[in-house]
Amino acid sequence: MNTIAIVDYGMGNLRSVSKALEYVAPSATVMVTSDPAIIRQASRIVVPGQGAMPHCMQALADHGLRQAVLEAAQNKPFLGICLGLQMLFEVSEEGNAQGLGILPGHVQKFRFETTADTGAQKLKVPHMGWNQVHQIADHPLWHEIADDARFYFVHSYFVVANEQGIIAGTTCYPAPFTCAIATGNIFAVQFHPEKSNLAGLTLLRNFTQWMP
């Protein structure tokens, strides 16, 4: 049975993610859960998240979910969304928060030099709204999604990966930043597929069928 556990640690748009997965995979069992045992038993894991990185990491610990998420990232199809991407790295400038350290790299805030446009007006932070995603590497989760398709973003921080080989997608704001990573059984994105219409639903459908 295809069981998909959406990790509930008190942060994230869980209902939207759940409804989107139920729509694209009607035969799967989709569970929003804060139970480590259920997460360990599920065949696929989704870790969403919104808000501040320090609160995210504290909430994971408070709910007793840190170890279960670490284990899932080692051996199950794993999809991280927004903070679910950022937490995979070592450290974030947001509150100097320590991430899970699964991937080498850090999370930094959009700065003036990376957010100033060619005119006098500064681009807004957070980066919010629709933007194009350029596919850096071929991957099953990009199946039937056009290169430079538009996805929905809401974030002030972005990941800086130390290993270029894990970068699966970039977005310009206005300089390119990493918005998707892929390595082994892990795929994680900065944008919100559950809010990204057909392209987002296609990515979620691909995840429910992915056999890394």
GROMACS .gro file of C-alpha atoms in nm:
model
  212
    1MET     CA    1   0.000   0.000   0.000
    2ASN     CA    2   0.121   0.351  -0.086
    3THR     CA    3   0.107   0.541   0.245
    4ILE     CA    4   0.217   0.905   0.256
    5ALA     CA    5   0.291   1.067   0.592
    6ILE     CA    6   0.284   1.447   0.609
    7VAL     CA    7   0.492   1.542   0.911
    8ASP     CA    8   0.298   1.768   1.147
    9TYR     CA    9   0.526   1.957   1.384
   10GLY     CA   10   0.291   2.253   1.419
   11MET     CA   11   0.420   2.460   1.124
   12GLY     CA   12   0.310   2.449   0.762
   13ASN     CA   13   0.008   2.455   0.538
   14LEU     CA   14  -0.076   2.092   0.610
   15ARG     CA   15  -0.435   2.088   0.488
   16SER     CA   16  -0.344   2.224   0.144
   17VAL     CA   17  -0.061   1.972   0.107
   18SER     CA   18  -0.285   1.687   0.221
   19LYS     CA   19  -0.572   1.780  -0.012
   20ALA     CA   20  -0.337   1.816  -0.309
   21LEU     CA   21  -0.182   1.473  -0.247
   22GLU     CA   22  -0.525   1.312  -0.202
   23TYR     CA   23  -0.627   1.465  -0.535
   24VAL     CA   24  -0.328   1.340  -0.734
   25ALA     CA   25  -0.311   0.998  -0.564
   26PRO     CA   26  -0.669   0.894  -0.477
   27SER     CA   27  -0.567   0.533  -0.413
   28ALA     CA   28  -0.295   0.629  -0.162
   29THR     CA   29  -0.344   0.668   0.211
   30VAL     CA   30  -0.246   1.024   0.307
   31MET     CA   31  -0.193   1.092   0.677
   32VAL     CA   32  -0.110   1.417   0.857
   33THR     CA   33   0.073   1.296   1.166
   34SER     CA   34   0.297   1.391   1.455
   35ASP     CA   35   0.346   1.028   1.556
   36PRO     CA   36   0.704   0.907   1.495
   37ALA     CA   37   0.581   0.547   1.473
   38ILE     CA   38   0.345   0.628   1.186
   39ILE     CA   39   0.622   0.822   1.009
   40ARG     CA   40   0.853   0.522   1.040
   41GLN     CA   41   0.586   0.290   0.898
   42ALA     CA   42   0.484   0.511   0.604
   43SER     CA   43   0.618   0.439   0.258
   44ARG     CA   44   0.667   0.809   0.168
   45ILE     CA   45   0.735   1.122   0.372
   46VAL     CA   46   0.648   1.486   0.307
   47VAL     CA   47   0.793   1.756   0.532
   48PRO     CA   48   0.633   2.097   0.471
   49GLY     CA   49   0.695   2.411   0.672
   50GLN     CA   50   0.633   2.783   0.697
   51GLY     CA   51   0.761   3.045   0.937
   52ALA     CA   52   1.099   3.088   1.104
   53MET     CA   53   1.378   2.831   1.098
   54PRO     CA   54   1.458   2.848   1.474
   55HIS     CA   55   1.093   2.781   1.558
   56CYS     CA   56   1.083   2.500   1.303
   57MET     CA   57   1.381   2.316   1.451
   58GLN     CA   58   1.256   2.367   1.807
   59ALA     CA   59   0.911   2.239   1.710
   60LEU     CA   60   1.064   1.925   1.555
   61ALA     CA   61   1.247   1.857   1.881
   62ASP     CA   62   0.946   1.939   2.101
   63HIS     CA   63   0.726   1.698   1.906
   64GLY     CA   64   0.991   1.423   1.923
   65LEU     CA   65   1.012   1.414   1.543
   66ARG     CA   66   1.373   1.500   1.470
   67GLN     CA   67   1.502   1.143   1.472
   68ALA     CA   68   1.207   1.011   1.271
   69VAL     CA   69   1.266   1.274   1.002
   70LEU     CA   70   1.639   1.196   0.995
   71GLU     CA   71   1.563   0.826   0.950
   72ALA     CA   72   1.308   0.893   0.676
   73ALA     CA   73   1.559   1.105   0.486
   74GLN     CA   74   1.792   0.804   0.476
   75ASN     CA   75   1.562   0.540   0.334
   76LYS     CA   76   1.222   0.664   0.206
   77PRO     CA   77   1.103   0.880  -0.084
   78PHE     CA   78   1.127   1.218   0.089
   79LEU     CA   79   0.979   1.549  -0.025
   80GLY     CA   80   1.070   1.871   0.157
   81ILE     CA   81   0.871   2.188   0.096
   82CYS     CA   82   0.990   2.542   0.189
   83LEU     CA   83   1.134   2.502   0.542
   84GLY     CA   84   1.134   2.131   0.465
   85LEU     CA   85   1.413   2.214   0.218
   86GLN     CA   86   1.603   2.456   0.440
   87MET     CA   87   1.611   2.226   0.743
   88LEU     CA   88   1.810   1.967   0.544
   89PHE     CA   89   2.118   2.190   0.550
   90GLU     CA   90   2.367   2.262   0.827
   91VAL     CA   91   2.287   2.610   0.951
   92SER     CA   92   2.062   2.907   0.877
   93GLU     CA   93   2.135   3.276   0.918
   94GLU     CA   94   1.783   3.305   1.055
   95GLY     CA   95   1.852   3.301   1.427
   96ASN     CA   96   2.177   3.111   1.364
   97ALA     CA   97   1.962   2.798   1.373
   98GLN     CA   98   2.124   2.458   1.333
   99GLY     CA   99   1.956   2.244   1.067
  100LEU     CA  100   1.949   1.867   1.039
  101GLY     CA  101   2.288   1.866   0.867
  102ILE     CA  102   2.187   1.605   0.610
  103LEU     CA  103   2.328   1.815   0.325
  104PRO     CA  104   2.637   2.037   0.324
  105GLY     CA  105   2.560   2.406   0.293
  106HIS     CA  106   2.377   2.689   0.463
  107VAL     CA  107   2.068   2.907   0.441
  108GLN     CA  108   2.105   3.281   0.390
  109LYS     CA  109   1.878   3.581   0.363
  110PHE     CA  110   1.823   3.776   0.044
  111ARG     CA  111   2.053   4.078   0.078
  112PHE     CA  112   2.061   4.418  -0.089
  113GLU     CA  113   2.335   4.312  -0.327
  114THR     CA  114   2.136   4.006  -0.434
  115THR     CA  115   1.795   4.173  -0.437
  116ALA     CA  116   1.869   4.512  -0.593
  117ASP     CA  117   1.739   4.537  -0.947
  118THR     CA  118   1.907   4.727  -1.227
  119GLY     CA  119   1.723   5.047  -1.138
  120ALA     CA  120   1.701   5.244  -0.817
  121GLN     CA  121   1.419   5.040  -0.665
  122LYS     CA  122   1.501   4.746  -0.441
  123LEU     CA  123   1.318   4.419  -0.496
  124LYS     CA  124   1.089   4.315  -0.214
  125VAL     CA  125   1.178   4.068   0.057
  126PRO     CA  126   1.015   3.825   0.110
  127HIS     CA  127   1.024   3.692  -0.242
  128MET     CA  128   0.653   3.631  -0.286
  129GLY     CA  129   0.447   3.520  -0.584
  130TRP     CA  130   0.496   3.331  -0.907
  131ASN     CA  131   0.838   3.277  -1.059
  132GLN     CA  132   1.001   3.050  -1.315
  133VAL     CA  133   1.194   2.739  -1.216
  134HIS     CA  134   1.482   2.640  -1.440
  135GLN     CA  135   1.551   2.266  -1.427
  136ILE     CA  136   1.924   2.210  -1.377
  137ALA     CA  137   1.913   1.830  -1.374
  138ASP     CA  138   1.679   1.572  -1.520
  139HIS     CA  139   1.472   1.404  -1.249
  140PRO     CA  140   1.156   1.191  -1.230
  141LEU     CA  141   0.979   1.463  -1.031
  142TRP     CA  142   1.018   1.702  -1.327
  143HIS     CA  143   0.835   1.455  -1.555
  144GLU     CA  144   0.580   1.634  -1.777
  145ILE     CA  145   0.672   1.973  -1.624
  146ALA     CA  146   0.805   2.222  -1.877
  147ASP     CA  147   1.139   2.383  -1.807
  148ASP     CA  148   1.090   2.736  -1.671
  149ALA     CA  149   0.738   2.651  -1.554
  150ARG     CA  150   0.607   2.889  -1.290
  151PHE     CA  151   0.568   2.796  -0.925
  152TYR     CA  152   0.453   2.991  -0.620
  153PHE     CA  153   0.709   3.120  -0.367
  154VAL     CA  154   0.692   3.283  -0.023
  155HIS     CA  155   1.032   3.314   0.147
  156SER     CA  156   1.303   3.550   0.269
  157TYR     CA  157   1.583   3.291   0.291
  158PHE     CA  158   1.732   3.050   0.038
  159VAL     CA  159   1.976   2.760   0.047
  160VAL     CA  160   2.337   2.773  -0.065
  161ALA     CA  161   2.446   2.417  -0.139
  162ASN     CA  162   2.813   2.325  -0.109
  163GLU     CA  163   2.773   2.045  -0.363
  164GLN     CA  164   2.665   2.165  -0.706
  165GLY     CA  165   2.564   1.814  -0.805
  166ILE     CA  166   2.257   1.816  -0.580
  167ILE     CA  167   2.104   2.129  -0.736
  168ALA     CA  168   1.798   2.029  -0.939
  169GLY     CA  169   1.643   2.371  -1.003
  170THR     CA  170   1.713   2.743  -0.982
  171THR     CA  171   1.507   3.061  -0.986
  172CYS     CA  172   1.618   3.420  -1.050
  173TYR     CA  173   1.544   3.698  -0.802
  174PRO     CA  174   1.719   3.861  -0.987
  175ALA     CA  175   2.033   3.647  -0.947
  176PRO     CA  176   1.987   3.269  -0.965
  177PHE     CA  177   1.935   3.087  -0.635
  178THR     CA  178   1.880   2.719  -0.562
  179CYS     CA  179   1.510   2.637  -0.540
  180ALA     CA  180   1.521   2.257  -0.573
  181ILE     CA  181   1.765   1.987  -0.469
  182ALA     CA  182   1.779   1.617  -0.546
  183THR     CA  183   2.000   1.346  -0.406
  184GLY     CA  184   1.920   0.978  -0.367
  185ASN     CA  185   1.575   0.941  -0.216
  186ILE     CA  186   1.546   1.313  -0.129
  187PHE     CA  187   1.381   1.584  -0.337
  188ALA     CA  188   1.312   1.922  -0.179
  189VAL     CA  189   1.186   2.254  -0.309
  190GLN     CA  190   1.170   2.614  -0.188
  191PHE     CA  191   0.842   2.683  -0.367
  192HIS     CA  192   0.497   2.552  -0.272
  193PRO     CA  193   0.376   2.285  -0.516
  194GLU     CA  194   0.043   2.264  -0.333
  195LYS     CA  195  -0.019   2.628  -0.434
  196SER     CA  196   0.126   2.602  -0.786
  197ASN     CA  197  -0.167   2.486  -0.998
  198LEU     CA  198  -0.100   2.224  -1.266
  199ALA     CA  199   0.280   2.229  -1.244
  200GLY     CA  200   0.266   2.180  -0.868
  201LEU     CA  201   0.008   1.904  -0.887
  202THR     CA  202   0.218   1.728  -1.151
  203LEU     CA  203   0.523   1.739  -0.925
  204LEU     CA  204   0.321   1.598  -0.635
  205ARG     CA  205   0.178   1.324  -0.856
  206ASN     CA  206   0.528   1.236  -0.972
  207PHE     CA  207   0.637   1.211  -0.609
  208THR     CA  208   0.361   0.965  -0.525
  209GLN     CA  209   0.484   0.739  -0.807
  210TRP     CA  210   0.859   0.789  -0.761
  211MET     CA  211   1.067   0.481  -0.686
  212PRO     CA  212   1.421   0.605  -0.607
   0.00000   0.00000   0.00000
